[in-house]
Amino acid sequence: MFRKFSFVVIGFLVLTLCVPANAQDDLIHSQTENVMESKAYTYGYDSLMSQLNKWRLNPYIVIDSIGKSVQGRTVWMLSIKGEQNHSLPVYRVAIHARTHPNEIQSEMLTHKIIEFLSSDTQLGTLLRERFIFNIVPMYNPDGVELGYGRVNANGVDLERNWFTVPNEPEVAALKNKYLGFMGSANPVRIALNMHGDGGATKDYFVFHHEAGTSAQYVVDQKEFIGDVRSYYFTGIHDWNYTITWTTGNPMVYPESWFWANYAEGVMALTFEQISTSTSNDARYDSAANALLRGIMDYLDVVSNAE
């Protein structure tokens, strides 16, 4: 059941270990991998630029820059929506991926979401008519091009930079965009912070404890996770697989920022996408489908789409 002023934020992270329930944030968002070692990634900034040229051909997609990285690379955002010639509520969903360059699966899942949204299927059409999707498929292009694991060109983990003064350029660009959205006629209702877990056997949400949020927020998280999980029960762990913020809001992450500024107005979650051997693995389809349909259910958008 959707509450009128409810917003949602989801994040996706990658780990080398599967973290049990009641784990603390420093295990989930470890800084131990923030070493300046380089490796060549199979999907780099040039790959994104090629894909952007294909997406530009789609009539439902508009592509714009939201700012520049440390080394001057453009941080791109896709906006996906339909004509929306109706009087029903229209909800905004914000997505950003590839904060940590070694989490390639986070970007692949994001691509699958874009594929669903830009398709001429019943599901795609309904989503475009009732939602505005704003998607950043590669949030940390410098880190990707430099072959780093978790940091940008300055050696900073963007995931932990949301309360640092000044912010890194990439964080400042995304934060400013979110601030603009939150003050618009269609504020962000759901924000997906896409990451991935290299050691897990199922996808999972990182649940935020009442000590760092509120009793109502705990209820809301369980409801949202249940809505998404109902479409991919075999592939997503239950809400209590990993619990964080047991000693309070750590005040470093994008989810921390949303909670500090909007409290129950924004539900901030982290979702971990497991690793796959190929970019067209069927599990991306299953996860993307579950997320999109779960979003519709949580916001009471009725669908008969197959």
Short mmCIF file of C-alpha atoms in Angstrom, two decimals:
data_model
loop_
_atom_site.label_atom_id
_atom_site.label_comp_id
_atom_site.label_asym_id
_atom_site.label_seq_id
_atom_site.Cartn_x
_atom_site.Cartn_y
_atom_site.Cartn_z
CA MET A 1 0.00 0.00 0.00
CA PHE A 2 1.43 3.35 -1.04
CA ARG A 3 1.51 6.21 1.45
CA LYS A 4 0.92 9.60 -0.13
CA PHE A 5 4.23 11.21 0.82
CA SER A 6 6.40 8.15 0.59
CA PHE A 7 9.60 8.15 -1.42
CA VAL A 8 12.00 5.27 -2.05
CA VAL A 9 15.75 5.07 -2.58
CA ILE A 10 17.50 1.83 -3.38
CA GLY A 11 21.20 1.15 -3.71
CA PHE A 12 23.15 -1.69 -5.28
CA LEU A 13 26.65 -2.57 -4.00
CA VAL A 14 29.36 -5.17 -4.73
CA LEU A 15 31.13 -7.21 -2.06
CA THR A 16 33.73 -9.93 -1.99
CA LEU A 17 31.88 -11.63 0.87
CA CYS A 18 28.26 -12.45 1.55
CA VAL A 19 27.38 -10.37 4.63
CA PRO A 20 25.00 -11.87 7.21
CA ALA A 21 22.09 -10.17 8.95
CA ASN A 22 22.94 -7.43 11.45
CA ALA A 23 26.18 -6.62 9.58
CA GLN A 24 27.50 -3.10 10.05
CA ASP A 25 27.95 -0.49 7.33
CA ASP A 26 31.72 -0.70 7.28
CA LEU A 27 31.39 -4.32 6.18
CA ILE A 28 28.90 -3.45 3.48
CA HIS A 29 30.71 -0.32 2.30
CA SER A 30 34.28 -1.45 2.98
CA GLN A 31 37.08 1.05 2.39
CA THR A 32 39.73 -1.68 2.29
CA GLU A 33 39.38 -2.04 -1.47
CA ASN A 34 40.05 1.65 -2.16
CA VAL A 35 43.49 0.92 -3.57
CA MET A 36 44.74 2.67 -6.68
CA GLU A 37 45.33 -0.49 -8.68
CA SER A 38 44.39 -0.52 -12.35
CA LYS A 39 42.78 -3.13 -14.54
CA ALA A 40 41.13 -3.01 -17.93
CA TYR A 41 37.35 -3.40 -17.81
CA THR A 42 35.47 -5.08 -20.63
CA TYR A 43 32.81 -2.35 -20.53
CA GLY A 44 34.39 1.10 -20.45
CA TYR A 45 33.47 4.70 -21.20
CA ASP A 46 33.86 4.13 -24.95
CA SER A 47 31.37 1.27 -24.68
CA LEU A 48 28.93 3.59 -22.94
CA MET A 49 29.36 6.26 -25.63
CA SER A 50 28.57 3.67 -28.30
CA GLN A 51 25.47 2.57 -26.38
CA LEU A 52 24.36 6.19 -25.92
CA ASN A 53 24.35 6.61 -29.71
CA LYS A 54 21.93 3.67 -29.94
CA TRP A 55 19.72 4.95 -27.14
CA ARG A 56 19.47 8.35 -28.84
CA LEU A 57 17.56 6.67 -31.67
CA ASN A 58 14.77 5.69 -29.27
CA PRO A 59 11.89 8.22 -29.27
CA TYR A 60 11.25 7.76 -25.54
CA ILE A 61 14.81 8.57 -24.42
CA VAL A 62 16.39 12.00 -23.96
CA ILE A 63 20.09 12.13 -23.04
CA ASP A 64 21.75 15.07 -21.28
CA SER A 65 24.89 15.88 -19.30
CA ILE A 66 24.53 16.50 -15.56
CA GLY A 67 28.17 17.55 -15.11
CA LYS A 68 31.79 16.54 -15.51
CA SER A 69 34.04 14.10 -13.70
CA VAL A 70 37.40 15.04 -12.16
CA GLN A 71 39.14 14.39 -15.49
CA GLY A 72 36.46 16.14 -17.52
CA ARG A 73 34.40 13.20 -18.74
CA THR A 74 30.69 13.85 -19.10
CA VAL A 75 28.37 12.21 -16.59
CA TRP A 76 25.34 11.31 -18.70
CA MET A 77 21.69 11.02 -17.66
CA LEU A 78 18.90 9.38 -19.63
CA SER A 79 15.34 10.63 -19.14
CA ILE A 80 12.62 8.18 -20.17
CA LYS A 81 8.91 9.02 -20.26
CA GLY A 82 5.84 8.90 -22.46
CA GLU A 83 3.42 11.62 -23.55
CA GLN A 84 1.48 11.35 -20.26
CA ASN A 85 -1.71 12.94 -21.56
CA HIS A 86 -3.78 12.05 -18.50
CA SER A 87 -4.64 13.38 -15.04
CA LEU A 88 -3.25 10.43 -13.05
CA PRO A 89 -0.25 10.86 -10.73
CA VAL A 90 3.17 10.66 -12.42
CA TYR A 91 6.04 9.42 -10.23
CA ARG A 92 9.75 10.09 -10.69
CA VAL A 93 12.34 7.31 -10.35
CA ALA A 94 16.05 8.20 -10.21
CA ILE A 95 18.71 5.57 -10.90
CA HIS A 96 22.50 5.76 -10.86
CA ALA A 97 24.96 2.92 -11.46
CA ARG A 98 28.66 2.08 -11.61
CA THR A 99 29.71 4.10 -8.55
CA HIS A 100 32.31 1.38 -8.04
CA PRO A 101 33.95 0.58 -11.40
CA ASN A 102 34.47 -3.11 -10.65
CA GLU A 103 30.72 -3.59 -10.22
CA ILE A 104 30.04 -4.00 -13.92
CA GLN A 105 26.90 -6.02 -13.20
CA SER A 106 25.31 -2.89 -11.72
CA GLU A 107 25.52 -1.21 -15.11
CA MET A 108 24.36 -4.30 -16.97
CA LEU A 109 21.24 -4.48 -14.79
CA THR A 110 20.67 -0.78 -15.42
CA HIS A 111 20.88 -1.41 -19.17
CA LYS A 112 18.24 -4.10 -18.81
CA ILE A 113 15.99 -1.68 -16.94
CA ILE A 114 16.44 0.83 -19.77
CA GLU A 115 15.56 -1.91 -22.27
CA PHE A 116 12.30 -2.64 -20.45
CA LEU A 117 11.44 1.06 -20.16
CA SER A 118 12.10 1.90 -23.80
CA SER A 119 10.30 -1.11 -25.27
CA ASP A 120 6.91 -1.03 -27.01
CA THR A 121 5.53 -3.71 -24.69
CA GLN A 122 2.48 -3.22 -22.47
CA LEU A 123 4.79 -2.97 -19.47
CA GLY A 124 7.06 -0.41 -21.11
CA THR A 125 4.12 1.70 -22.24
CA LEU A 126 2.51 1.73 -18.79
CA LEU A 127 5.77 2.61 -17.06
CA ARG A 128 6.37 5.53 -19.42
CA GLU A 129 2.84 6.84 -18.92
CA ARG A 130 2.95 6.78 -15.12
CA PHE A 131 6.63 7.43 -14.41
CA ILE A 132 9.56 9.65 -15.29
CA PHE A 133 12.82 7.70 -15.15
CA ASN A 134 16.12 9.59 -14.79
CA ILE A 135 19.06 7.21 -15.16
CA VAL A 136 22.83 7.69 -14.87
CA PRO A 137 24.34 4.44 -16.22
CA MET A 138 27.99 5.29 -15.40
CA TYR A 139 28.38 7.57 -12.38
CA ASN A 140 32.18 7.18 -12.06
CA PRO A 141 33.59 7.27 -15.62
CA ASP A 142 37.12 8.20 -14.52
CA GLY A 143 37.35 5.24 -12.17
CA VAL A 144 36.17 2.97 -14.97
CA GLU A 145 38.71 4.34 -17.47
CA LEU A 146 41.55 4.27 -14.93
CA GLY A 147 40.67 0.69 -14.04
CA TYR A 148 40.12 1.38 -10.34
CA GLY A 149 37.99 -0.85 -8.15
CA ARG A 150 36.00 1.55 -5.98
CA VAL A 151 37.31 5.11 -6.34
CA ASN A 152 37.33 8.08 -8.72
CA ALA A 153 40.36 9.87 -10.22
CA ASN A 154 41.08 11.55 -6.86
CA GLY A 155 41.11 8.20 -5.07
CA VAL A 156 37.79 8.94 -3.35
CA ASP A 157 34.94 6.46 -2.89
CA LEU A 158 31.96 8.42 -4.23
CA GLU A 159 29.61 6.26 -2.17
CA ARG A 160 31.04 7.75 1.03
CA ASN A 161 31.38 11.38 -0.13
CA TRP A 162 27.85 12.78 0.29
CA PHE A 163 28.60 14.73 3.48
CA THR A 164 32.17 15.77 2.63
CA VAL A 165 32.83 19.47 1.97
CA PRO A 166 33.44 20.03 -0.82
CA ASN A 167 31.88 17.07 -2.61
CA GLU A 168 33.71 15.36 -5.43
CA PRO A 169 32.51 16.72 -8.82
CA GLU A 170 30.54 13.57 -9.60
CA VAL A 171 28.74 13.66 -6.24
CA ALA A 172 28.03 17.38 -6.53
CA ALA A 173 26.56 16.91 -10.00
CA LEU A 174 24.21 14.12 -8.94
CA LYS A 175 23.24 15.77 -5.65
CA ASN A 176 22.38 19.02 -7.44
CA LYS A 177 20.24 17.10 -9.91
CA TYR A 178 18.43 15.33 -7.08
CA LEU A 179 17.86 18.64 -5.29
CA GLY A 180 16.28 20.03 -8.43
CA PHE A 181 14.05 17.00 -8.78
CA MET A 182 12.97 17.16 -5.14
CA GLY A 183 11.82 20.75 -5.61
CA SER A 184 9.92 20.01 -8.82
CA ALA A 185 6.28 19.13 -9.44
CA ASN A 186 7.39 15.50 -9.76
CA PRO A 187 9.85 14.85 -6.92
CA VAL A 188 11.86 11.66 -6.73
CA ARG A 189 9.73 8.86 -5.34
CA ILE A 190 12.21 6.05 -5.90
CA ALA A 191 15.98 6.24 -6.31
CA LEU A 192 17.97 3.16 -7.20
CA ASN A 193 21.67 3.27 -6.32
CA MET A 194 22.93 0.37 -8.41
CA HIS A 195 25.80 -1.81 -7.20
CA GLY A 196 26.53 -5.53 -7.13
CA ASP A 197 27.76 -8.31 -4.83
CA GLY A 198 30.39 -10.63 -6.28
CA GLY A 199 30.07 -13.21 -3.51
CA ALA A 200 26.33 -13.58 -2.92
CA THR A 201 24.19 -16.41 -4.27
CA LYS A 202 21.05 -14.26 -4.50
CA ASP A 203 20.30 -10.58 -4.94
CA TYR A 204 19.34 -8.79 -1.73
CA PHE A 205 18.38 -5.48 -0.21
CA VAL A 206 20.45 -3.89 2.56
CA PHE A 207 17.89 -3.11 5.23
CA HIS A 208 18.20 -0.03 7.46
CA HIS A 209 17.55 -0.55 11.16
CA GLU A 210 15.11 1.56 13.14
CA ALA A 211 18.05 3.01 15.11
CA GLY A 212 19.08 4.90 11.99
CA THR A 213 15.61 5.56 10.59
CA SER A 214 12.18 5.15 12.25
CA ALA A 215 9.57 2.55 13.12
CA GLN A 216 7.41 3.62 10.17
CA TYR A 217 10.36 3.44 7.82
CA VAL A 218 11.01 -0.14 8.91
CA VAL A 219 7.43 -1.02 7.95
CA ASP A 220 7.80 0.75 4.61
CA GLN A 221 11.05 -1.04 3.78
CA LYS A 222 9.51 -4.43 4.48
CA GLU A 223 6.55 -3.60 2.27
CA PHE A 224 8.66 -2.41 -0.64
CA ILE A 225 11.06 -5.34 -0.44
CA GLY A 226 8.11 -7.72 -0.33
CA ASP A 227 6.57 -6.11 -3.40
CA VAL A 228 9.77 -6.51 -5.42
CA ARG A 229 10.59 -9.96 -4.10
CA SER A 230 7.14 -11.29 -5.02
CA TYR A 231 8.20 -11.17 -8.69
CA TYR A 232 11.56 -12.91 -8.18
CA PHE A 233 11.12 -14.94 -5.01
CA THR A 234 13.83 -17.47 -5.93
CA GLY A 235 16.41 -14.80 -6.74
CA ILE A 236 16.06 -12.19 -3.96
CA HIS A 237 16.67 -12.76 -0.25
CA ASP A 238 14.10 -11.71 2.36
CA TRP A 239 14.33 -8.29 4.02
CA ASN A 240 16.41 -9.48 7.00
CA TYR A 241 19.33 -10.97 5.05
CA THR A 242 21.53 -7.93 5.75
CA ILE A 243 20.70 -5.22 8.29
CA THR A 244 22.70 -2.00 8.73
CA TRP A 245 22.46 1.32 10.60
CA THR A 246 21.99 -0.54 13.90
CA THR A 247 23.82 2.28 15.70
CA GLY A 248 22.36 5.15 13.67
CA ASN A 249 22.62 6.84 10.29
CA PRO A 250 26.34 6.82 9.32
CA MET A 251 25.93 10.14 7.46
CA VAL A 252 28.17 9.35 4.50
CA TYR A 253 26.07 7.66 1.80
CA PRO A 254 23.44 8.90 -0.67
CA GLU A 255 20.87 7.01 1.38
CA SER A 256 22.13 8.87 4.47
CA TRP A 257 21.67 12.17 2.64
CA PHE A 258 18.11 11.39 1.60
CA TRP A 259 17.19 10.32 5.13
CA ALA A 260 18.83 13.35 6.76
CA ASN A 261 16.99 15.73 4.43
CA TYR A 262 13.64 14.00 3.85
CA ALA A 263 13.27 11.31 6.57
CA GLU A 264 10.26 9.11 5.75
CA GLY A 265 9.81 11.23 2.65
CA VAL A 266 12.56 9.19 1.01
CA MET A 267 13.07 5.49 1.52
CA ALA A 268 16.78 4.74 1.09
CA LEU A 269 17.76 1.12 0.49
CA THR A 270 20.72 -0.74 -0.98
CA PHE A 271 20.16 -3.66 -3.33
CA GLU A 272 22.97 -6.08 -4.18
CA GLN A 273 23.02 -7.62 -7.68
CA ILE A 274 24.97 -10.88 -7.89
CA SER A 275 27.75 -11.43 -10.42
CA THR A 276 27.03 -13.18 -13.72
CA SER A 277 29.27 -14.63 -16.41
CA THR A 278 27.63 -12.80 -19.32
CA SER A 279 25.98 -9.43 -19.90
CA ASN A 280 22.82 -11.09 -21.27
CA ASP A 281 22.28 -13.44 -18.32
CA ALA A 282 18.57 -14.12 -17.74
CA ARG A 283 18.95 -13.07 -14.11
CA TYR A 284 19.25 -9.45 -15.25
CA ASP A 285 15.85 -9.78 -16.91
CA SER A 286 14.37 -11.29 -13.76
CA ALA A 287 15.81 -8.64 -11.45
CA ALA A 288 14.85 -5.72 -13.72
CA ASN A 289 11.32 -7.06 -14.15
CA ALA A 290 10.93 -7.54 -10.39
CA LEU A 291 12.19 -4.07 -9.57
CA LEU A 292 9.95 -2.32 -12.08
CA ARG A 293 6.83 -4.29 -11.17
CA GLY A 294 7.59 -3.94 -7.46
CA ILE A 295 7.85 -0.18 -7.92
CA MET A 296 4.43 -0.15 -9.58
CA ASP A 297 2.89 -2.23 -6.80
CA TYR A 298 4.36 -0.07 -4.04
CA LEU A 299 3.02 3.08 -5.68
CA ASP A 300 -0.35 1.44 -6.45
CA VAL A 301 0.05 1.67 -10.23
CA VAL A 302 -2.20 -1.09 -11.56
CA SER A 303 -0.86 -3.17 -14.44
CA ASN A 304 -2.28 -5.91 -16.64
CA ALA A 305 0.99 -6.02 -18.60
CA GLU A 306 2.36 -9.46 -19.37
#
